[in-house]
PDB file of C-alpha atoms in Angstrom:
ATOM      1  CA  MET A   1     -29.235  -3.326 -25.459  1.00  0.00           C
ATOM      2  CA  THR A   2     -28.623  -5.051 -28.751  1.00  0.00           C
ATOM      3  CA  LYS A   3     -27.493  -1.872 -30.522  1.00  0.00           C
ATOM      4  CA  GLN A   4     -24.697  -0.861 -28.129  1.00  0.00           C
ATOM      5  CA  PRO A   5     -22.154  -3.576 -29.111  1.00  0.00           C
ATOM      6  CA  HIS A   6     -22.837  -2.817 -32.749  1.00  0.00           C
ATOM      7  CA  THR A   7     -22.232   0.912 -32.169  1.00  0.00           C
ATOM      8  CA  PHE A   8     -18.996   0.188 -30.265  1.00  0.00           C
ATOM      9  CA  ARG A   9     -17.845  -2.107 -33.047  1.00  0.00           C
ATOM     10  CA  ASN A  10     -18.414   0.606 -35.661  1.00  0.00           C
ATOM     11  CA  ALA A  11     -16.512   3.171 -33.595  1.00  0.00           C
ATOM     12  CA  HIS A  12     -13.653   0.749 -33.151  1.00  0.00           C
ATOM     13  CA  GLN A  13     -13.538   0.100 -36.880  1.00  0.00           C
ATOM     14  CA  ARG A  14     -13.464   3.833 -37.611  1.00  0.00           C
ATOM     15  CA  ARG A  15     -10.400   4.244 -35.296  1.00  0.00           C
ATOM     16  CA  SER A  16      -8.486   1.194 -36.574  1.00  0.00           C
ATOM     17  CA  ALA A  17      -6.201   3.314 -38.808  1.00  0.00           C
ATOM     18  CA  PHE A  18      -4.147   6.476 -38.263  1.00  0.00           C
ATOM     19  CA  THR A  19      -5.101   9.575 -40.159  1.00  0.00           C
ATOM     20  CA  LEU A  20      -2.568  11.315 -42.400  1.00  0.00           C
ATOM     21  CA  PHE A  21      -2.385  14.201 -39.934  1.00  0.00           C
ATOM     22  CA  GLU A  22      -1.532  11.856 -37.067  1.00  0.00           C
ATOM     23  CA  MET A  23       1.225  10.185 -39.074  1.00  0.00           C
ATOM     24  CA  LEU A  24       2.727  13.552 -40.047  1.00  0.00           C
ATOM     25  CA  LEU A  25       2.554  14.669 -36.419  1.00  0.00           C
ATOM     26  CA  VAL A  26       4.434  11.563 -35.258  1.00  0.00           C
ATOM     27  CA  LEU A  27       7.057  12.037 -37.975  1.00  0.00           C
ATOM     28  CA  ALA A  28       7.492  15.680 -36.990  1.00  0.00           C
ATOM     29  CA  LEU A  29       8.006  14.701 -33.346  1.00  0.00           C
ATOM     30  CA  LEU A  30      10.566  12.070 -34.364  1.00  0.00           C
ATOM     31  CA  LEU A  31      12.470  14.616 -36.454  1.00  0.00           C
ATOM     32  CA  VAL A  32      12.562  17.049 -33.538  1.00  0.00           C
ATOM     33  CA  LEU A  33      13.796  14.300 -31.228  1.00  0.00           C
ATOM     34  CA  VAL A  34      16.522  13.241 -33.656  1.00  0.00           C
ATOM     35  CA  SER A  35      17.640  16.854 -34.204  1.00  0.00           C
ATOM     36  CA  VAL A  36      18.053  17.261 -30.439  1.00  0.00           C
ATOM     37  CA  VAL A  37      19.783  13.939 -29.743  1.00  0.00           C
ATOM     38  CA  TRP A  38      21.941  13.603 -32.878  1.00  0.00           C
ATOM     39  CA  PRO A  39      24.526  16.320 -32.052  1.00  0.00           C
ATOM     40  CA  ALA A  40      25.124  14.720 -28.651  1.00  0.00           C
ATOM     41  CA  VAL A  41      25.533  11.312 -30.279  1.00  0.00           C
ATOM     42  CA  MET A  42      28.048  12.743 -32.751  1.00  0.00           C
ATOM     43  CA  ARG A  43      30.022  14.435 -29.960  1.00  0.00           C
ATOM     44  CA  ILE A  44      30.224  11.174 -28.021  1.00  0.00           C
ATOM     45  CA  SER A  45      31.265   9.285 -31.153  1.00  0.00           C
ATOM     46  CA  SER A  46      33.970  11.858 -31.959  1.00  0.00           C
ATOM     47  CA  SER A  47      35.221  11.781 -28.365  1.00  0.00           C
ATOM     48  CA  ASN A  48      35.452   7.989 -28.465  1.00  0.00           C
ATOM     49  CA  ARG A  49      37.389   8.096 -31.749  1.00  0.00           C
ATOM     50  CA  LEU A  50      39.758  10.686 -30.306  1.00  0.00           C
ATOM     51  CA  ARG A  51      40.433   8.686 -27.166  1.00  0.00           C
ATOM     52  CA  GLN A  52      40.973   5.452 -29.053  1.00  0.00           C
ATOM     53  CA  SER A  53      43.323   7.203 -31.485  1.00  0.00           C
ATOM     54  CA  MET A  54      45.294   8.826 -28.684  1.00  0.00           C
ATOM     55  CA  GLN A  55      45.640   5.485 -26.936  1.00  0.00           C
ATOM     56  CA  ASP A  56      47.145   4.162 -30.181  1.00  0.00           C
ATOM     57  CA  VAL A  57      49.536   7.141 -30.374  1.00  0.00           C
ATOM     58  CA  ASN A  58      50.539   6.626 -26.750  1.00  0.00           C
ATOM     59  CA  SER A  59      51.215   2.965 -27.504  1.00  0.00           C
ATOM     60  CA  VAL A  60      53.422   3.947 -30.452  1.00  0.00           C
ATOM     61  CA  PHE A  61      55.534   6.259 -28.286  1.00  0.00           C
ATOM     62  CA  ALA A  62      55.847   3.500 -25.685  1.00  0.00           C
ATOM     63  CA  ALA A  63      56.827   1.036 -28.426  1.00  0.00           C
ATOM     64  CA  ALA A  64      59.561   3.391 -29.663  1.00  0.00           C
ATOM     65  CA  ARG A  65      61.021   3.634 -26.140  1.00  0.00           C
ATOM     66  CA  ILE A  66      60.839  -0.127 -25.522  1.00  0.00           C
ATOM     67  CA  ARG A  67      62.381  -1.002 -28.891  1.00  0.00           C
ATOM     68  CA  ALA A  68      65.190   1.482 -28.348  1.00  0.00           C
ATOM     69  CA  ILE A  69      65.998  -0.297 -25.083  1.00  0.00           C
ATOM     70  CA  GLU A  70      65.652  -3.798 -26.541  1.00  0.00           C
ATOM     71  CA  HIS A  71      67.603  -3.172 -29.765  1.00  0.00           C
ATOM     72  CA  GLY A  72      70.183  -0.861 -28.238  1.00  0.00           C
ATOM     73  CA  VAL A  73      69.727   1.825 -30.933  1.00  0.00           C
ATOM     74  CA  ASN A  74      67.950   5.173 -31.095  1.00  0.00           C
ATOM     75  CA  TYR A  75      64.365   5.209 -32.320  1.00  0.00           C
ATOM     76  CA  HIS A  76      62.633   8.168 -33.932  1.00  0.00           C
ATOM     77  CA  VAL A  77      58.973   9.114 -33.769  1.00  0.00           C
ATOM     78  CA  TYR A  78      57.740  11.449 -36.530  1.00  0.00           C
ATOM     79  CA  LEU A  79      54.441  13.327 -36.558  1.00  0.00           C
ATOM     80  CA  GLU A  80      53.010  14.782 -39.763  1.00  0.00           C
ATOM     81  CA  LEU A  81      52.762  18.477 -38.915  1.00  0.00           C
ATOM     82  CA  GLY A  82      49.378  19.731 -40.054  1.00  0.00           C
ATOM     83  CA  GLY A  83      48.446  16.175 -41.058  1.00  0.00           C
ATOM     84  CA  ASN A  84      47.335  12.964 -39.380  1.00  0.00           C
ATOM     85  CA  GLN A  85      50.065  10.395 -40.053  1.00  0.00           C
ATOM     86  CA  TYR A  86      52.804   9.233 -37.684  1.00  0.00           C
ATOM     87  CA  LEU A  87      55.795   6.929 -37.932  1.00  0.00           C
ATOM     88  CA  ILE A  88      58.319   5.219 -35.663  1.00  0.00           C
ATOM     89  CA  VAL A  89      61.563   4.032 -37.191  1.00  0.00           C
ATOM     90  CA  PRO A  90      64.968   2.887 -35.854  1.00  0.00           C
ATOM     91  CA  VAL A  91      68.078   4.944 -36.512  1.00  0.00           C
ATOM     92  CA  ASP A  92      69.683   1.821 -37.914  1.00  0.00           C
ATOM     93  CA  GLN A  93      69.136   0.905 -41.536  1.00  0.00           C
ATOM     94  CA  SER A  94      69.769  -2.797 -40.949  1.00  0.00           C
ATOM     95  CA  LEU A  95      66.806  -3.025 -38.543  1.00  0.00           C
ATOM     96  CA  LEU A  96      64.489  -1.893 -41.308  1.00  0.00           C
ATOM     97  CA  GLY A  97      65.225  -5.091 -43.182  1.00  0.00           C
ATOM     98  CA  LEU A  98      66.546  -3.097 -46.119  1.00  0.00           C
ATOM     99  CA  ASN A  99      69.132  -4.605 -48.401  1.00  0.00           C
ATOM    100  CA  THR A 100      71.349  -2.723 -50.826  1.00  0.00           C
ATOM    101  CA  ASP A 101      72.325  -4.648 -53.948  1.00  0.00           C
ATOM    102  CA  GLU A 102      75.454  -4.190 -56.095  1.00  0.00           C
ATOM    103  CA  SER A 103      73.779  -1.530 -58.242  1.00  0.00           C
ATOM    104  CA  GLY A 104      73.177   0.593 -55.161  1.00  0.00           C
ATOM    105  CA  SER A 105      69.376   0.282 -55.204  1.00  0.00           C
ATOM    106  CA  THR A 106      67.594  -0.481 -51.957  1.00  0.00           C
ATOM    107  CA  THR A 107      64.931  -3.123 -51.538  1.00  0.00           C
ATOM    108  CA  ALA A 108      62.825  -3.831 -48.475  1.00  0.00           C
ATOM    109  CA  GLY A 109      63.070  -7.117 -46.647  1.00  0.00           C
ATOM    110  CA  THR A 110      60.666  -8.313 -43.993  1.00  0.00           C
ATOM    111  CA  SER A 111      60.754  -6.228 -40.822  1.00  0.00           C
ATOM    112  CA  ASP A 112      58.419  -5.087 -38.057  1.00  0.00           C
ATOM    113  CA  ALA A 113      60.859  -2.489 -36.728  1.00  0.00           C
ATOM    114  CA  PHE A 114      58.795   0.419 -38.056  1.00  0.00           C
ATOM    115  CA  ILE A 115      55.181   1.436 -37.491  1.00  0.00           C
ATOM    116  CA  VAL A 116      53.127   3.698 -39.752  1.00  0.00           C
ATOM    117  CA  ASP A 117      49.632   4.736 -38.719  1.00  0.00           C
ATOM    118  CA  GLU A 118      47.289   7.719 -38.797  1.00  0.00           C
ATOM    119  CA  LEU A 119      44.660   9.573 -36.830  1.00  0.00           C
ATOM    120  CA  PRO A 120      41.061   9.746 -38.077  1.00  0.00           C
ATOM    121  CA  GLU A 121      40.763  12.405 -40.790  1.00  0.00           C
ATOM    122  CA  GLU A 122      38.956  14.851 -38.493  1.00  0.00           C
ATOM    123  CA  PHE A 123      42.063  15.188 -36.273  1.00  0.00           C
ATOM    124  CA  GLN A 124      45.486  16.648 -37.117  1.00  0.00           C
ATOM    125  CA  PHE A 125      48.834  17.171 -35.426  1.00  0.00           C
ATOM    126  CA  SER A 126      49.567  20.826 -34.774  1.00  0.00           C
ATOM    127  CA  LYS A 127      52.034  22.579 -37.076  1.00  0.00           C
ATOM    128  CA  THR A 128      53.562  24.343 -34.074  1.00  0.00           C
ATOM    129  CA  VAL A 129      56.588  22.672 -32.455  1.00  0.00           C
ATOM    130  CA  SER A 130      57.056  23.413 -28.745  1.00  0.00           C
ATOM    131  CA  ALA A 131      60.634  22.154 -28.431  1.00  0.00           C
ATOM    132  CA  THR A 132      64.070  22.842 -29.875  1.00  0.00           C
ATOM    133  CA  VAL A 133      65.154  19.874 -31.960  1.00  0.00           C
ATOM    134  CA  THR A 134      68.862  19.239 -32.527  1.00  0.00           C
ATOM    135  CA  GLU A 135      68.747  15.715 -33.955  1.00  0.00           C
ATOM    136  CA  SER A 136      68.841  15.225 -37.718  1.00  0.00           C
ATOM    137  CA  ILE A 137      66.060  13.369 -39.497  1.00  0.00           C
ATOM    138  CA  ILE A 138      66.926  10.024 -41.025  1.00  0.00           C
ATOM    139  CA  PRO A 139      67.695   9.962 -44.770  1.00  0.00           C
ATOM    140  CA  PHE A 140      64.510   9.456 -46.763  1.00  0.00           C
ATOM    141  CA  GLU A 141      66.359   6.805 -48.785  1.00  0.00           C
ATOM    142  CA  TRP A 142      66.012   4.570 -45.752  1.00  0.00           C
ATOM    143  CA  LEU A 143      62.240   4.728 -46.150  1.00  0.00           C
ATOM    144  CA  SER A 144      62.135   4.487 -49.924  1.00  0.00           C
ATOM    145  CA  GLY A 145      61.929   0.703 -49.865  1.00  0.00           C
ATOM    146  CA  LEU A 146      59.118   0.561 -47.331  1.00  0.00           C
ATOM    147  CA  PRO A 147      55.512  -0.159 -48.356  1.00  0.00           C
ATOM    148  CA  ASN A 148      53.746   3.030 -49.539  1.00  0.00           C
ATOM    149  CA  ALA A 149      56.990   5.000 -49.172  1.00  0.00           C
ATOM    150  CA  LYS A 150      55.616   7.657 -51.534  1.00  0.00           C
ATOM    151  CA  ASP A 151      53.123   8.589 -48.827  1.00  0.00           C
ATOM    152  CA  LEU A 152      55.916   9.251 -46.320  1.00  0.00           C
ATOM    153  CA  ARG A 153      57.420  12.330 -47.979  1.00  0.00           C
ATOM    154  CA  TRP A 154      55.995  14.423 -45.167  1.00  0.00           C
ATOM    155  CA  VAL A 155      58.763  13.039 -42.924  1.00  0.00           C
ATOM    156  CA  GLU A 156      61.228  15.375 -44.632  1.00  0.00           C
ATOM    157  CA  SER A 157      59.369  18.393 -43.218  1.00  0.00           C
ATOM    158  CA  SER A 158      58.791  16.885 -39.767  1.00  0.00           C
ATOM    159  CA  PHE A 159      61.184  16.503 -36.825  1.00  0.00           C
ATOM    160  CA  PRO A 160      62.498  13.483 -34.903  1.00  0.00           C
ATOM    161  CA  ILE A 161      61.384  12.698 -31.367  1.00  0.00           C
ATOM    162  CA  THR A 162      64.313  10.513 -30.338  1.00  0.00           C
ATOM    163  CA  PHE A 163      64.262   7.731 -27.764  1.00  0.00           C
ATOM    164  CA  TYR A 164      67.620   6.445 -26.506  1.00  0.00           C
ATOM    165  CA  PRO A 165      68.616   2.912 -25.431  1.00  0.00           C
ATOM    166  CA  ASP A 166      68.728   4.057 -21.791  1.00  0.00           C
ATOM    167  CA  GLY A 167      64.979   4.775 -21.931  1.00  0.00           C
ATOM    168  CA  THR A 168      65.233   8.567 -22.025  1.00  0.00           C
ATOM    169  CA  ALA A 169      64.044  10.922 -24.753  1.00  0.00           C
ATOM    170  CA  ALA A 170      66.007  13.672 -26.464  1.00  0.00           C
ATOM    171  CA  LEU A 171      63.574  16.438 -25.497  1.00  0.00           C
ATOM    172  CA  ASP A 172      60.634  17.528 -23.405  1.00  0.00           C
ATOM    173  CA  LEU A 173      57.724  17.911 -25.763  1.00  0.00           C
ATOM    174  CA  GLN A 174      54.150  19.141 -25.685  1.00  0.00           C
ATOM    175  CA  HIS A 175      52.356  18.681 -28.982  1.00  0.00           C
ATOM    176  CA  ASP A 176      48.699  19.436 -29.620  1.00  0.00           C
ATOM    177  CA  ILE A 177      46.081  17.453 -31.492  1.00  0.00           C
ATOM    178  CA  LEU A 178      43.616  19.666 -33.317  1.00  0.00           C
ATOM    179  CA  LYS A 179      40.085  19.358 -34.645  1.00  0.00           C
ATOM    180  CA  LYS A 180      38.949  22.221 -36.856  1.00  0.00           C
ATOM    181  CA  GLU A 181      41.916  24.275 -35.599  1.00  0.00           C
ATOM    182  CA  GLN A 182      40.835  23.787 -31.972  1.00  0.00           C
ATOM    183  CA  LYS A 183      43.004  21.883 -29.496  1.00  0.00           C
ATOM    184  CA  VAL A 184      41.304  18.693 -28.311  1.00  0.00           C
ATOM    185  CA  ALA A 185      44.253  16.743 -26.861  1.00  0.00           C
ATOM    186  CA  ARG A 186      47.951  17.034 -26.098  1.00  0.00           C
ATOM    187  CA  ILE A 187      50.884  14.625 -26.233  1.00  0.00           C
ATOM    188  CA  GLU A 188      53.466  15.217 -23.497  1.00  0.00           C
ATOM    189  CA  VAL A 189      56.890  13.560 -23.530  1.00  0.00           C
ATOM    190  CA  ARG A 190      59.254  13.770 -20.563  1.00  0.00           C
ATOM    191  CA  GLY A 191      62.852  13.671 -21.718  1.00  0.00           C
ATOM    192  CA  LEU A 192      64.288  12.443 -18.403  1.00  0.00           C
ATOM    193  CA  THR A 193      62.083   9.354 -18.187  1.00  0.00           C
ATOM    194  CA  GLY A 194      60.956   8.905 -21.779  1.00  0.00           C
ATOM    195  CA  ASN A 195      57.379   8.574 -20.544  1.00  0.00           C
ATOM    196  CA  THR A 196      54.488   9.819 -22.652  1.00  0.00           C
ATOM    197  CA  THR A 197      51.108  10.996 -21.364  1.00  0.00           C
ATOM    198  CA  ILE A 198      47.946  12.154 -23.105  1.00  0.00           C
ATOM    199  CA  SER A 199      45.691  14.913 -21.798  1.00  0.00           C
ATOM    200  CA  TYR A 200      42.325  16.040 -23.170  1.00  0.00           C
ATOM    201  CA  GLU A 201      41.214  19.633 -23.502  1.00  0.00           C
ATOM    202  CA  GLN A 202      37.641  19.010 -22.347  1.00  0.00           C
ATOM    203  CA  GLU A 203      38.939  17.697 -19.030  1.00  0.00           C
ATOM    204  CA  LYS A 204      40.505  21.090 -18.308  1.00  0.00           C
ATOM    205  CA  SER A 205      37.332  23.067 -18.802  1.00  0.00           C
ATOM    206  CA  PRO A 206      35.587  24.210 -15.610  1.00  0.00           C
TER     207      PRO A 206
END
C-alpha cells in the first residue's frame, strides 16, 4: 500500500516533460495546418483590399460628378492604363488654385479640387479601353504645379472620363481591374445618368 503512491509519483515525474519527438510532431502538425489555412487567409485579405479600394474608386467617380454639378464645370477622371493610379481634376485651371506670375511660370495655391490616389500594388487598371473618347486631355502644364506632379506623367497617355455640370457623363464605359492579368472587378459608368457601379468577377462565377 505504501509503495503505490511512490510509484505513481515517479511515473508522473517521468511524464512531466515532452520528448523531442513529441515537440517535432506538434510543430509538424502546426506547419501542415498553417499551409492549409494560409492561402485562404490571403485570399480573404486580398478580396477585402480589392473591395475597399473599389469603394474608394467609386467614391472618386461620385465626387467628380458632384463637383461638376456644384462648380458648374466639367470634371475629368483619369485612370493609369496598366498602372494603379487615378486622378480627378476640373477642366478649369482656376479651380486648381494655380496662379501664373508675370514670368509665365505656374505655382500651386491651396485647393482641394483635385484628388490623386492609387490602388494597392497588386491591382492594375486594364490597358484596354472599351469606349470611344472624343474629349481632349487637359494640358499637363495645369498639373505641373501640383504636389508630386512628376508622378502624374502617365496622364498624358490616359484618356478623360468627363462628367458634365448636368450630372451626365461623356461616355458609357466598362473598365476592368486586373490582378496578375486576370480580371477581378469592373468599373461601369452610365453616360446618361453619370452613375458608376462596381462589379466583381468572383460574383459572376457559378
